[in-house]
Every structure is written in structure tokens, then in C-alpha cells.
Amino acid sequence: MMKQKRRHVTLEHVATHAGVSRSTASLALRGSSHISEATRERVQASMRELGYIYDRVAANLRSKDSSTVGLIIMELANPFYSELLVGIHHELDKFGKTVILGTTFDSPAIQERLLSTMLENRVGGIILSAVPGSSSEPINRFRDLGIPLVLINRKLQGAECDFVGVDNVEGGRIAIEHLIRKGHRRIAFLGGLPQLSTWRGRKQGYDEAHRMAGLEIDPTLVIESRATRQGGIEAIQKLLALPSPPTAAFCYNDTIAIAVCMHLQSVGLVPGRDLAIVGFDDIPEATIFSPKLTTVSSYIRLLGEHAARLLHARIDGADAPPQSVIVQPELIVRDSCSDPAKKSE
Amino acid sequence: MMKQKRRHVTLEHVATHAGVSRSTASLALRGSSHISEATRERVQASMRELGYIYDRVAANLRSKDSSTVGLIIMELANPFYSELLVGIHHELDKFGKTVILGTTFDSPAIQERLLSTMLENRVGGIILSAVPGSSSEPINRFRDLGIPLVLINRKLQGAECDFVGVDNVEGGRIAIEHLIRKGHRRIAFLGGLPQLSTWRGRKQGYDEAHRMAGLEIDPTLVIESRATRQGGIEAIQKLLALPSPPTAAFCYNDTIAIAVCMHLQSVGLVPGRDLAIVGFDDIPEATIFSPKLTTVSSYIRLLGEHAARLLHARIDGADAPPQSVIVQPELIVRDSCSDPAKKSE
DNA sequence: CTGAAAGCGCTTACAG
DNA sequence: CTGAAAGCGCTTACAG
């Protein structure tokens, strides 16, 4: 497919031009200390003169290493994953690794296909945000092949590998504690699906905070939905249809929270006043949206950076047992969440 | 670096196991019609049994093609480029190409380094959103090497290659025509830098619409700034300090427009009422923000898809002269832009 | 329909 | 400090 208009310059040509052997040229090129300064300079001059392009792929083939890393996420058109990519790409860049991107749209079949493709493309390692409920078998296969894999954000049952994620239980807890401190007693948990390990964590935090405050949980206030804009709208509609709606809602994530707020506004209700809203993740939209979202920050970029660093350490041979990096979330108080008593901002 | 715990299974092993030669195994694997059904099945059974992983990189080396494409953009943490990536990735995926990502942060030096890295990584082609004012020499080098390169969004002087972008002149014109139709007579052009080909196009449309309506342009109403949130704030501050401010502002892009609106709100002004705002691009935030932005859609994803398709055609050997794909923009009327006469929404 | 040989562009021992 | 040889894992002519 790739056309070569001009004669392709290889190391062979450079070596001949510089009057040395291929091996010497190879060592000179990579700055080996076994090569005399004079020779190195001669080789470099030849490289420049001939317009030599180093073929890193051929080099990797021979030396059995890899300059790429696979990144598999749910989708790109999602601020959470965009931010994750930013963190990962930025960090990997420092190590001279390039990322090969794949999106699953939460399909287990696509995930398996992508995992195979990445293998075929000789990635040095994988960062995977796993499809909920997908098989851990292909993941453990990487371990057997000696190819490092780190799971990011979502845990996967049965997968024995490194993990980087936020403390969802803690995140759920601080969100609810904040709401309780504000005087709320009936607090909904809106959106997301129990298949997601993140959902279960946040729910557990929700439960624990209630228990610690001696508050009972009304199960009708826990409304599941897909973690999309549309899912958020469905959830808030169900909530508003309840005989006695709550005064506050903790949303599975900011996408849900924004959708909920928009729906409230569209029916003439004021988010923050008529229903206090707390989100999760602190995506960039959270500050653009009005009201500015009170939310639990996942430090998404940091998550990505941790995953990249951990993976890089593994590729470099750190052969320790599986490790987890858990980022501590933080409550970011903004405008979507006011006192239930005073009904005006 | 890459550890191989288990004995690595190569085509050699598969061939031996299936009782055929390496060449036959290679052909069978790729479904060549020169191989009998029986042999193919035998080879496939062996592949499965041995857990064979096809090495696409080695294959590409030998057959001199490439399954990767380089994408070089300004930055990832920018909705415009995120959307572009979505379109490109989605389309390239169909062709079985993986993208190698690079970000320049608008540094010419980084751009040159990335271009080299991509070359070293044997990309089959490049999609580049060029750093303004960067040299066209490295770009034309790709042409000489026979590696297709398509410029996206931003034009570059002196670069002889394919281009995909939006019709900025038309975009500027329809924005201003809309404002004029609404009754505005003094219209600012806010943000962006003349180094950007997109800025110059939009500015030209701004000029033309004024001329066609017989309106004079007040040059103090054209305020340059970096195309960032911060730049937008600076621009609107300068505008508000003017002795006789305009009734409407056409913003270089949506990021600027959102920053402008937020600043207006922060000083107690109402965007849309006190100052009509039109943006450009229609990034996802435009619908989340309040007021919902009236803007000129660049059809960002479509732009990306066009670029991917064009590049793919070039890689497949379409050896025609440089081609431009110009997407027609469209005005998306939402809420940030009301009549200057009636001072209430 | 299948196999033996050469080679893609590089690096890695091994000599000297 | 430098070179000749072998080989990474595959595909491509060329025979038969």
C-alpha cells in the first residue's frame, strides 16, 4: 500500500556512506559508548546527508520491545474518557510511548476483538476500562503472556491485575454527608447501573453515610438508569412522579447530574433550590453548566497519569504482585446544592 | 523490555504442527484462494490449539504496508479536537487502521518532532492540524516520501497537499447576516488571532456581510485574543471598556463565546439581551451552556470523517493532485442572540 | 495446490 | 573500538 517514491534509505546505505559496518552504524545511531566520537559524528553526518529515517518498528521487532501502549475505553465522546485520555497520553508521552486507541461502546465482543488487535499490534502493555460483566479470561491471558495490563476506573471480577481508580465508597459517603449536614433527610441516588463496580461503590458510600447518621434509606429513592444524558432524564422523571419526592439527589455522575438539572429547569423547577444536586467526577462541563455543579472530584486526569505510570513501571519489568492505586476523591462545593430550609439562594 | 513468559508461538510452530510449510501457513492464515479448504482448516485448527498470535507488525515490515495513521492536533483537552478525534477514529476504525496520537500545543518544534516520530513509526499517512506559521517544508517532505498527508481545519501556506475544512468565509457571513437581520448595526468580532487561517476566513465573511449590507466596519470592534477561555475574557473586557460598545458580538469560536457570556453574567449583564452572541463550531458544550449558544456549526465530526476517508483513499493509492473538501457550515439558532430592540427575552 | 529460499530493516551476541 | 553472521516473525516471488 505504502508507496516509496524515492529510494528508501536504510541503515545499510548510511553505513556504506560513512564507511562503516551496519552494526557500527546501528550502535552509533543509538549513541552507544562503545563507538568513538569520530565515528559517531561521521555516521550522523551520513544520516543527515542521506535523509535517513530510523525504522523504529523494525528495531522493535528485532529487539523484542514495543513503543506502543493500548488504551481501551468505552467511548471517546464522553468528557470522562476524554479527560482520562488526556492524562494517560500526557504521561505516556514522557516515556516516548504512543497510544493505540480502542473504544468498546460497552460491548464485550468489541472488547475481545480490540484486545486481540492490540496483541497483534505488539503493544507493550494495556490500559483497560473494562466492559461491565465481561470475561476476565482474556485479561488474565495477558498476564500469562507477560504483557502488563492495568485496569482503570472499573474493576472486573476475577481479573488478577493492577488497578487504578477512585475511592467510590468514600466519594459516595462525603457526598451524602455534605447533604445531611445541609439538613437533607430524604436523599435520592440517581442513575447508573449496579453492574458498574463504580456504582456499587458509590451506593455503598450512600448507605454507610445514612447508617452513620442514623437515617433510614427509602429504596424507592434509589433509581437506576443508564449513565447517559437520556438515562438521567428518565431517572429524574421517575423521581418527580413519586408521592413524596426527596429534597436532594446524589447523582451517579456529572452527566446524569447535568441532565437532571436541565430537566428540572425545563419543568420550571430550580436545581439547588427545589432539589439539591450533587454529581460525581468533576468533568469540565461541571463548571460551565449553570448552576455550577457541586460534585465529588474523581481527579480524572490524575487517574490517567497513575495508570500510565504504573503501566510504564510494569513494562520496565517491575514484577510485583498486582497493585491497586486508589485516588481519594474530594467534594467540590459549588452552586447546585443549597440548604433545604431557606428556599432562596 | 517485553517479557515472554511462555514460549512465543510463531507461524513456524503453527506450520510444523499442521504439517505444512511456513509459506502455506501464511497464505492459509490470510485466507488465500490458492490454498485448499482442507489445508486451511488444518492450519486454523493448529493456530487455535497453539494459541497463535499473528504479528501484524512483522507482517507490515515485510509487506511494506502500515496499519497505523498519525493524527497531530493542538491539544486533547479541547472539545473541538476531541470531537475531531471522535470522527477520525470512528471512520479509521472501519478501515482497520489504528491512530497514533500527537499533540503540539501549537509549538512548531513539537510539531516537527512529532512528524519525525510518526515517520519512524511507519505510519501509512498523517492527518495534521498544523501549527500556525509552521514551516511547510516537513509537510512537503511527506509528499516526496510518498506518504499521504491531509491537513485538517487549518490551512498552511506553501503546503501542497489535501485539505479538509469548513467554509469559514461563509460561516462568518451567515453569522453576521443573522445578526443584521435581527437589527444589529454595530457588531464586534471577538477573539482569535490573525495567524489562524480560520480567523482570516471568518473575518473575511464578517467584512463581506457588512459590505453587502452597506454597513461600515468599526475597526475598534475587532478584538484579537488567544482562542482560549482566558483570551475570551480579555476580549470582552476590552469591548466593554469601549466608549460606545456594540449590541452584538460574533465570537471566533464557542470557547470564546462561552467565556464572553460567563463574563457578562459575572458583571450582571445578560448575554443575548444586553449583548447578542454568536459562536462558531457548535461544540457539545454549546447546548449545555445557559444560554444555549447560537452558533455556526463546523460539523466537527464530519470534518474528521472526511479527513479519514480522504486519507484512506490516498493510502490506497489514489494518486490525484491535491484536493480540498470544504464543508458548508450552518447557523444553529438557539438562545444567545435576541433582537436589540426588545430588551427582554 | 504447496515448499525452499530470500529478504523487509533493524539489533545482538560473538570475535578480533 | 569495529565487523561478519545470525535472526526478530513474517511475506513474496519463484519453482514444481
XYZ file of C-alpha atoms (C1' of nucleotides) in Angstrom:
722
model
C 0.000 0.000 0.000
C 2.706 2.408 1.059
C 4.374 3.789 -1.986
C 8.063 4.591 -1.905
C 8.734 7.203 -4.497
C 12.341 7.819 -3.623
C 14.750 5.038 -2.985
C 14.273 4.164 0.635
C 17.373 4.914 2.694
C 18.256 2.178 5.165
C 20.916 1.790 7.769
C 22.862 -0.171 5.176
C 23.138 2.909 2.972
C 24.161 5.067 5.877
C 26.846 2.575 6.878
C 28.257 2.351 3.377
C 28.211 6.104 3.043
C 30.035 6.523 6.330
C 32.431 3.723 5.534
C 31.480 1.513 8.474
C 29.564 -1.687 9.026
C 25.847 -1.884 9.702
C 26.457 -2.879 13.306
C 28.658 0.099 13.911
C 26.163 2.414 12.313
C 23.429 0.935 14.489
C 25.412 1.475 17.652
C 26.488 4.984 16.625
C 22.923 5.945 15.888
C 21.794 4.985 19.341
C 24.687 6.741 20.983
C 26.435 3.652 22.291
C 29.511 4.410 24.352
C 31.392 1.677 22.516
C 31.703 3.884 19.475
C 34.368 6.540 19.089
C 33.312 10.109 18.882
C 34.767 10.460 15.419
C 32.838 7.510 14.030
C 29.615 8.642 15.628
C 29.918 12.018 14.020
C 30.677 10.512 10.660
C 27.612 8.293 10.881
C 25.416 11.147 11.955
C 26.616 13.275 9.092
C 25.761 10.482 6.674
C 22.326 10.061 8.218
C 21.583 13.703 7.718
C 23.014 13.827 4.247
C 21.043 10.830 3.015
C 17.838 11.839 4.792
C 17.796 8.631 6.757
C 14.636 7.727 8.653
C 15.086 5.371 11.549
C 12.670 2.463 11.390
C 11.585 2.031 14.950
C 9.180 -0.731 14.032
C 11.902 -2.889 12.546
C 14.091 -2.135 15.528
C 11.321 -3.152 17.910
C 10.768 -6.359 16.014
C 14.366 -7.323 16.353
C 14.888 -6.222 19.929
C 11.521 -7.585 21.031
C 10.272 -4.478 22.651
C 7.463 -2.134 21.876
C 6.931 1.590 21.831
C 3.142 1.424 21.910
C 0.572 1.003 24.599
C -3.052 0.049 24.065
C -5.840 2.099 25.613
C -9.323 0.649 25.624
C -12.186 2.797 26.863
C -15.940 2.879 26.469
C -16.143 5.820 24.122
C -14.389 8.994 23.165
C -17.386 11.310 23.000
C -17.626 11.395 26.749
C -15.890 14.000 28.864
C -14.841 11.464 31.457
C -12.930 9.373 28.973
C -11.593 12.385 27.133
C -10.039 13.585 30.344
C -8.709 10.134 31.079
C -7.094 10.083 27.671
C -5.538 13.487 28.298
C -3.893 12.270 31.493
C -2.727 8.988 30.015
C -1.459 10.459 26.769
C 0.355 13.245 28.513
C 2.155 10.909 30.863
C 2.944 8.219 28.307
C 4.373 10.869 26.050
C 7.110 11.455 28.581
C 8.194 7.853 28.218
C 8.179 8.033 24.444
C 5.250 5.654 24.205
C 2.489 6.161 21.707
C -1.044 5.073 22.448
C -3.201 2.888 20.274
C -6.816 3.711 20.912
C -9.838 1.451 21.007
C -13.461 2.052 22.011
C -15.838 -0.680 23.125
C -19.174 1.113 23.483
C -19.539 -1.326 26.363
C -19.789 -4.316 24.061
C -17.969 -7.397 25.398
C -17.499 -8.679 21.846
C -15.819 -5.486 20.700
C -13.642 -5.513 23.777
C -12.387 -9.001 22.966
C -11.726 -8.038 19.389
C -9.805 -4.953 20.474
C -7.746 -6.926 22.953
C -6.753 -9.261 20.123
C -5.965 -6.415 17.748
C -3.737 -4.815 20.339
C -1.923 -8.084 20.827
C -1.397 -8.400 17.083
C -0.039 -4.883 17.037
C 2.588 -5.807 19.650
C 1.547 -3.332 22.306
C 3.920 -3.277 25.244
C 1.020 -3.031 27.662
C -2.660 -2.242 28.014
C -4.778 0.195 29.958
C -8.324 -1.047 30.037
C -11.572 0.380 31.297
C -13.408 -2.912 31.199
C -16.890 -3.577 29.880
C -19.021 -4.434 32.914
C -19.623 -8.143 33.182
C -17.093 -9.019 30.504
C -14.999 -12.135 30.889
C -11.788 -11.883 32.875
C -10.263 -14.712 30.874
C -8.802 -12.582 28.068
C -7.421 -10.244 30.710
C -5.649 -12.976 32.577
C -4.282 -14.179 29.261
C -2.181 -11.022 29.127
C -0.616 -11.933 32.423
C 0.282 -15.346 31.025
C 1.846 -13.698 28.004
C 3.832 -11.387 30.230
C 2.158 -8.303 28.852
C 1.244 -5.851 31.620
C -2.346 -4.727 31.833
C -3.809 -2.169 34.165
C -7.487 -1.818 34.773
C -8.689 1.732 35.125
C -11.752 3.103 36.865
C -13.834 -0.054 36.668
C -12.952 -3.225 38.484
C -13.524 -6.595 36.905
C -14.333 -9.712 38.854
C -11.750 -12.431 38.541
C -9.144 -10.254 36.879
C -5.799 -10.514 38.617
C -4.025 -7.365 37.636
C -3.149 -3.821 38.558
C -5.938 -1.391 39.161
C -6.209 2.378 39.292
C -9.410 4.006 40.436
C -11.064 6.447 42.748
C -12.379 5.513 46.180
C -16.037 5.349 45.249
C -17.246 4.381 48.699
C -15.533 7.398 50.206
C -16.878 9.559 47.379
C -20.432 8.446 47.988
C -20.012 8.982 51.681
C -18.713 12.549 51.518
C -21.445 13.500 49.068
C -24.161 12.240 51.372
C -22.552 13.630 54.491
C -22.482 17.033 52.858
C -26.158 16.778 52.021
C -27.018 15.613 55.508
C -25.003 18.469 57.011
C -27.055 20.820 54.856
C -30.154 19.463 56.552
C -31.420 16.992 53.964
C -33.032 13.817 55.248
C -34.544 12.251 52.151
C -31.778 11.857 49.587
C -32.118 10.044 46.281
C -29.389 8.132 44.468
C -29.963 8.779 40.815
C -28.781 6.932 37.746
C -26.121 4.381 36.886
C -26.394 0.636 36.846
C -25.439 -1.888 39.557
C -23.359 -3.779 37.014
C -20.805 -0.995 37.323
C -18.318 -1.512 40.128
C -18.243 2.278 40.479
C -21.993 2.315 41.054
C -21.753 -0.314 43.762
C -19.003 1.632 45.492
C -20.896 4.917 45.424
C -24.045 3.170 46.586
C -22.181 1.636 49.475
C -20.935 5.080 50.489
C -24.508 6.327 50.244
C -25.676 3.517 52.504
C -22.898 3.954 55.025
C -23.406 7.679 55.388
C -27.084 7.095 56.015
C -26.357 4.429 58.580
C -23.813 6.560 60.384
C -26.284 9.409 60.603
C -28.968 7.057 61.845
C -31.058 7.750 58.763
C -33.217 5.147 57.117
C -32.943 4.588 53.372
C -36.060 4.672 51.273
C -35.382 2.145 48.494
C -37.771 3.924 46.128
C -35.277 6.796 46.183
C -32.622 4.664 44.509
C -33.354 4.879 40.811
C -31.223 3.066 38.287
C -30.678 4.171 34.723
C -28.043 4.044 32.037
C -25.273 6.505 32.776
C -26.197 8.792 29.899
C -27.970 12.095 29.438
C -31.104 10.217 28.430
C -30.792 7.903 31.417
C -30.610 10.913 33.703
C -33.809 12.342 32.287
C -35.631 9.065 32.799
C -34.387 8.837 36.354
C -35.474 12.333 37.354
C -38.871 11.826 35.743
C -39.419 8.727 37.841
C -38.258 10.619 40.896
C -40.629 13.526 40.338
C -43.516 11.094 39.928
C -43.008 9.785 43.438
C -45.728 10.567 46.006
C -43.201 12.168 48.327
C -40.079 13.245 46.461
C -36.804 13.905 48.276
C -35.133 17.260 48.823
C -31.791 16.196 47.430
C -30.302 13.841 44.878
C -26.839 12.347 44.681
C -26.245 11.537 41.026
C -24.127 8.650 39.822
C -22.030 11.060 37.762
C -21.940 14.601 36.387
C -23.514 13.642 33.089
C -26.558 12.385 34.969
C -26.476 15.427 37.238
C -26.467 17.846 34.329
C -29.307 16.022 32.610
C -31.274 16.072 35.843
C -30.726 19.812 36.288
C -31.718 20.533 32.705
C -34.897 18.565 33.121
C -35.740 20.343 36.346
C -35.245 23.682 34.605
C -37.433 22.578 31.712
C -40.338 21.891 34.085
C -39.861 25.180 35.919
C -38.018 23.836 38.911
C -34.790 25.330 40.213
C -31.916 22.881 40.734
C -30.204 23.667 44.007
C -33.308 25.235 45.478
C -36.126 22.799 44.688
C -33.805 19.840 44.596
C -30.220 19.875 45.780
C -27.917 18.100 43.357
C -24.508 16.549 43.879
C -22.680 14.974 40.977
C -19.594 12.803 40.654
C -16.343 13.077 38.660
C -15.965 16.828 38.180
C -15.867 16.774 34.409
C -15.002 20.089 32.722
C -18.685 20.720 31.965
C -19.386 20.882 35.679
C -18.049 24.440 35.846
C -19.574 25.593 32.583
C -23.033 24.463 33.436
C -25.323 26.753 35.313
C -25.778 26.161 38.214
C -22.166 25.212 38.631
C -22.228 21.676 39.852
C -21.397 20.660 43.385
C -19.656 17.385 42.794
C -17.215 14.763 44.005
C -13.994 15.056 42.079
C -12.517 11.834 40.707
C -9.361 13.662 39.666
C -9.805 12.047 36.293
C -6.528 13.195 34.770
C -4.630 12.080 37.813
C -6.264 8.685 37.454
C -4.959 8.524 33.903
C -1.498 9.621 34.918
C -1.327 6.996 37.652
C -2.372 4.293 35.239
C 0.247 5.383 32.709
C 2.984 5.476 35.317
C 2.042 2.121 36.767
C 1.913 0.516 33.347
C 5.244 2.003 32.431
C 6.811 0.612 35.597
C 5.413 -2.810 34.745
C 6.713 -2.692 31.202
C 10.080 -1.823 32.619
C 9.923 -5.081 34.427
C 8.561 -4.385 37.880
C 7.326 -7.876 38.528
C 5.491 -7.439 41.790
C 2.070 -8.844 42.691
C -0.975 -6.915 41.431
C -1.233 -3.487 42.912
C -4.072 -1.007 43.371
C -3.758 2.752 43.267
C -6.798 4.314 44.883
C -7.224 8.045 44.455
C -9.004 9.873 47.262
C -11.956 11.881 45.949
C -12.838 15.332 47.205
C -16.069 17.244 47.499
C -16.130 20.344 45.339
C -18.790 22.675 46.656
C -20.318 24.921 44.027
C -23.865 26.076 43.373
C -26.139 23.110 42.737
C -26.796 22.302 46.313
C -28.286 24.657 48.861
C -29.968 24.335 52.226
C -33.451 22.767 52.113
C -34.818 25.189 54.710
C -34.121 28.529 53.099
C -35.795 28.237 49.750
C -33.895 31.014 48.096
C -30.263 31.171 47.120
C 11.537 -4.809 27.667
C 8.622 -7.052 26.720
C 8.885 -10.270 28.652
C 7.809 -13.509 27.052
C 6.879 -15.873 29.819
C 5.559 -18.634 27.643
C 7.383 -19.823 24.625
C 6.310 -17.450 21.907
C 4.291 -19.223 19.231
C 5.257 -18.196 15.715
C 3.973 -19.107 12.314
C 6.802 -21.628 12.143
C 5.302 -23.559 15.040
C 1.863 -23.457 13.528
C 3.193 -24.722 10.217
C 5.069 -27.593 11.806
C 2.065 -28.502 13.916
C -0.179 -28.510 10.856
C 2.389 -30.339 8.769
C 2.789 -27.642 6.135
C 5.438 -25.082 5.196
C 5.612 -21.573 6.566
C 4.515 -20.116 3.245
C 1.450 -22.289 3.120
C 0.561 -21.447 6.684
C 0.951 -17.757 5.879
C -1.351 -17.997 2.896
C -3.880 -20.132 4.758
C -3.966 -17.691 7.625
C -4.839 -14.852 5.341
C -7.488 -16.837 3.511
C -5.709 -17.041 0.183
C -7.733 -18.789 -2.503
C -4.637 -20.723 -3.535
C -4.945 -22.927 -0.524
C -7.258 -25.918 -0.325
C -10.103 -25.871 2.132
C -8.727 -28.884 3.956
C -5.301 -27.306 4.475
C -6.786 -24.037 5.614
C -8.824 -25.769 8.240
C -5.876 -27.762 9.441
C -3.825 -24.599 9.795
C -6.601 -22.799 11.588
C -7.032 -25.656 14.000
C -3.319 -25.528 14.790
C -3.429 -21.773 15.294
C -6.176 -22.138 17.811
C -4.623 -25.082 19.550
C -1.256 -23.398 19.970
C -2.722 -20.008 20.908
C -1.019 -18.359 17.976
C -0.957 -14.561 17.862
C -0.492 -13.019 14.460
C 2.286 -10.481 14.409
C 0.896 -7.701 12.289
C 3.947 -5.554 12.840
C 6.311 -8.148 11.399
C 3.887 -8.687 8.540
C 3.774 -4.974 7.810
C 7.529 -4.768 7.863
C 7.842 -7.449 5.250
C 4.976 -6.376 3.030
C 5.881 -2.714 3.381
C 2.490 -1.503 4.399
C 1.195 0.024 7.561
C -1.889 -0.303 9.709
C -1.416 2.974 11.520
C -2.206 6.580 10.786
C -0.772 9.570 12.594
C -3.016 12.292 13.981
C -1.449 15.536 15.083
C -3.622 18.136 16.779
C -3.137 21.093 19.032
C -4.364 19.528 22.231
C -6.723 16.919 23.543
C -8.307 18.897 26.350
C -10.310 20.938 23.904
C -13.805 19.973 22.812
C -13.108 20.871 19.199
C -10.215 18.456 18.914
C -11.952 15.814 20.981
C -14.808 15.835 18.514
C -12.397 15.769 15.610
C -10.729 12.726 17.116
C -14.108 11.036 17.546
C -14.900 11.456 13.851
C -11.462 10.399 12.668
C -11.144 7.439 14.979
C -14.602 6.190 14.190
C -14.030 6.307 10.464
C -10.488 4.913 10.505
C -11.691 2.059 12.642
C -13.796 0.865 9.732
C -10.670 0.505 7.652
C -8.839 -1.388 10.365
C -6.409 1.460 10.913
C -5.269 2.476 14.348
C -4.364 6.048 15.126
C -1.180 7.266 16.708
C -1.837 10.471 18.559
C 0.332 13.534 18.980
C -0.335 16.978 20.456
C 1.633 20.092 19.579
C 0.252 22.740 21.946
C 0.871 24.939 18.933
C 4.632 24.645 19.194
C 6.353 24.391 15.793
C 9.241 22.497 17.384
C 6.953 19.871 18.880
C 5.158 19.544 15.581
C 8.408 18.783 13.787
C 9.390 16.260 16.405
C 6.018 14.550 16.159
C 6.188 14.413 12.405
C 9.551 12.654 12.700
C 8.297 10.255 15.336
C 5.376 9.319 13.165
C 7.704 8.669 10.282
C 9.867 6.462 12.450
C 6.788 4.587 13.498
C 5.964 3.802 9.874
C 2.573 5.497 9.749
C 0.754 4.927 6.489
C -0.439 8.523 6.446
C -0.919 11.640 8.511
C -3.798 13.903 9.464
C -2.425 17.207 10.644
C -3.957 20.293 12.158
C -0.938 22.455 11.573
C 0.652 24.881 13.979
C 0.013 28.360 12.559
C 3.060 29.724 10.859
C 4.958 26.459 10.975
C 7.168 25.512 8.081
C 5.608 23.725 5.135
C 8.904 22.030 4.367
C 8.419 18.968 6.593
C 4.931 18.639 5.182
C 6.068 18.604 1.620
C 8.694 16.062 2.631
C 5.889 13.575 3.164
C 4.784 14.075 -0.394
C 8.297 13.289 -1.571
C 8.329 10.153 0.531
C 5.016 9.102 -0.930
C 3.288 9.203 2.433
C -0.141 10.843 2.186
C -0.828 13.778 4.463
C -4.080 15.631 4.859
C -4.315 18.981 6.534
C -7.407 19.449 8.657
C -9.170 22.625 9.712
C -6.184 24.932 9.405
C -4.540 25.715 6.096
C -0.813 26.109 5.833
C 0.902 28.392 3.367
C 3.080 26.593 0.904
C 1.868 23.109 1.762
C 0.852 21.207 -1.317
C -1.469 18.574 -0.007
C -5.053 17.579 0.622
C -7.145 19.750 2.866
C -10.380 19.272 4.786
C -12.043 22.205 6.445
C -15.147 24.258 6.896
C -16.006 27.254 4.737
C -15.015 29.930 7.200
C -15.905 32.843 4.955
C -19.404 31.526 4.510
C -19.617 30.816 8.232
C -18.633 34.355 9.101
C -21.081 35.739 6.595
C -24.129 33.813 7.778
C -23.365 34.702 11.375
C -23.254 38.418 10.571
C -26.244 38.279 8.228
C -28.253 36.730 11.017
C -27.230 39.487 13.380
C -28.015 42.182 10.834
C -31.401 40.632 10.140
C -32.072 40.818 13.859
C -31.488 44.551 13.631
C -27.927 44.851 14.866
C -25.756 47.508 13.261
C -22.661 47.562 15.438
C -21.247 44.062 15.589
C -17.939 43.087 17.178
C -15.653 40.292 16.088
C -14.213 38.820 19.249
C -11.154 36.675 19.876
C -8.815 34.549 17.838
C -5.585 35.530 16.168
C -4.974 36.551 12.536
C -2.247 33.912 12.298
C -5.041 31.342 12.118
C -6.319 30.720 8.604
C -9.699 30.058 10.168
C -9.656 33.523 11.760
C -8.869 35.180 8.456
C -11.712 33.316 6.755
C -14.247 34.218 9.402
C -13.054 37.796 9.390
C -13.479 37.945 5.628
C -17.052 36.708 5.963
C -17.620 39.346 8.634
C -16.307 42.022 6.272
C -18.286 40.817 3.281
C -21.571 40.676 5.137
C -21.044 44.211 6.334
C -20.211 45.411 2.848
C -23.220 43.709 1.298
C -25.497 45.314 3.847
C -23.885 48.692 3.235
C -22.661 48.805 6.807
C -19.400 50.341 7.782
C -16.979 48.414 9.980
C -15.651 49.982 13.112
C -12.127 48.557 13.457
C -12.145 49.068 17.219
C -14.835 46.397 17.291
C -12.420 43.748 16.034
C -10.596 42.489 19.103
C -7.950 39.807 18.863
C -7.055 37.380 21.622
C -5.815 33.875 22.073
C -8.559 31.377 21.315
C -8.889 30.273 24.905
C -11.278 30.861 27.782
C -8.851 33.409 29.207
C -8.491 35.095 25.818
C -12.248 35.454 25.597
C -12.413 37.175 28.953
C -9.719 39.638 27.946
C -11.509 40.377 24.688
C -14.870 41.086 26.282
C -13.267 43.271 28.935
C -11.693 45.400 26.237
C -15.006 45.536 24.431
C -16.945 46.678 27.482
C -14.396 49.410 28.088
C -15.186 50.964 24.722
C -16.929 54.398 24.727
C -19.764 53.077 22.611
C -19.976 49.288 22.812
C -21.806 47.258 20.150
C -25.105 45.432 20.551
C -23.797 42.132 19.231
C -20.610 40.084 19.083
C -19.574 37.376 16.691
C -17.045 35.235 18.525
C -14.153 33.438 16.866
C -15.329 30.150 18.382
C -17.618 28.691 21.020
C -14.940 28.599 23.671
C -14.556 32.349 23.332
C -18.327 32.772 23.193
C -18.851 30.830 26.401
C -16.133 32.776 28.191
C -17.682 36.014 26.979
C -21.122 35.013 28.225
C -19.766 33.944 31.598
C -18.007 37.239 31.996
C -21.110 39.168 31.059
C -23.066 37.229 33.658
C -20.420 37.887 36.274
C -20.796 41.649 35.806
C -24.582 41.468 35.909
C -25.204 41.649 32.185
C -27.449 39.247 30.341
C -25.936 37.587 27.268
C -28.488 37.563 24.467
C -30.264 40.611 25.840
C -27.519 43.100 26.663
C -25.189 41.700 24.066
C -26.201 39.250 21.377
C -23.640 36.458 20.998
C -22.941 34.147 18.085
C -20.264 31.472 18.389
C -18.558 29.162 15.946
C -18.083 25.351 15.774
C -21.043 24.060 17.751
C -19.031 22.115 20.299
C -21.041 19.881 22.639
C -20.827 22.497 25.414
C -22.860 24.894 23.262
C -26.087 23.102 24.190
C -25.205 22.563 27.823
C -24.334 26.141 28.490
C -27.021 28.555 29.514
C -27.985 30.487 27.424
C -27.770 27.816 24.796
C -25.382 29.178 22.223
C -26.474 30.428 18.839
C -23.561 29.329 16.730
C -22.224 28.402 13.317
C -21.783 24.650 13.128
C -18.482 23.394 11.722
C -19.798 19.848 11.715
C -16.627 18.886 13.505
C -17.138 15.150 13.421
C -17.962 15.241 9.753
C -14.735 17.123 9.186
C -12.883 14.316 10.892
C -14.688 11.654 8.915
C -13.904 13.384 5.630
C -10.254 13.634 6.535
C -10.122 9.967 7.460
C -11.831 8.894 4.258
C -9.654 11.092 2.087
C -6.501 9.846 3.746
C -7.615 6.275 3.375
C -8.230 6.769 -0.320
C -4.751 8.247 -0.693
C -3.133 5.378 1.163
C -4.962 3.029 -1.155
C -3.130 4.717 -3.945
C -5.416 7.418 -5.301
C -2.658 9.493 -6.824
C -4.564 12.573 -7.935
C -3.492 16.191 -7.448
C -4.160 17.765 -4.030
C -7.819 18.021 -3.215
C -9.874 20.164 -0.853
C -13.022 19.080 0.913
C -14.889 22.127 2.137
C -17.770 21.512 4.489
C -20.599 24.026 4.371
C -21.336 25.470 7.799
C -24.820 26.139 9.083
C -26.253 28.635 11.512
C -27.735 26.989 14.563
C -30.156 29.412 16.190
C -30.518 28.965 19.923
C -30.794 31.399 22.800
C -27.750 33.630 22.967
C -28.882 36.107 20.415
C -32.068 38.132 20.569
C -33.363 41.283 18.961
C -31.620 44.519 20.074
C -34.915 46.446 20.124
C -36.945 44.409 22.575
C -34.764 44.283 25.645
C -36.420 41.221 27.197
C -36.328 37.597 26.133
C -2.112 -26.634 -4.586
C 2.419 -26.429 -1.806
C 7.550 -25.667 -0.486
C 12.509 -23.696 -0.322
C 14.803 -19.508 -0.399
C 15.376 -14.733 0.019
C 14.514 -10.565 2.362
C 11.762 -6.376 4.975
C 15.226 -3.041 8.326
C 16.959 -3.479 12.164
C 19.932 -5.464 16.696
C 22.518 -8.836 19.125
C 25.934 -11.793 20.541
C 30.457 -13.132 19.234
C 35.025 -12.339 17.547
C 39.014 -9.802 16.941
C 36.668 0.217 19.013
C 34.625 -2.277 14.814
C 32.827 -6.166 11.596
C 30.610 -10.723 9.871
C 26.880 -13.552 10.809
C 22.543 -14.799 12.543
C 17.899 -13.791 13.400
C 13.206 -10.998 15.048
C 8.332 -13.008 12.528
C 6.514 -12.508 8.742
C 5.532 -12.400 3.048
C 6.888 -12.696 -1.651
C 8.338 -14.289 -5.870
C 9.736 -18.473 -7.959
C 9.531 -23.328 -8.800
C 7.305 -27.547 -9.218
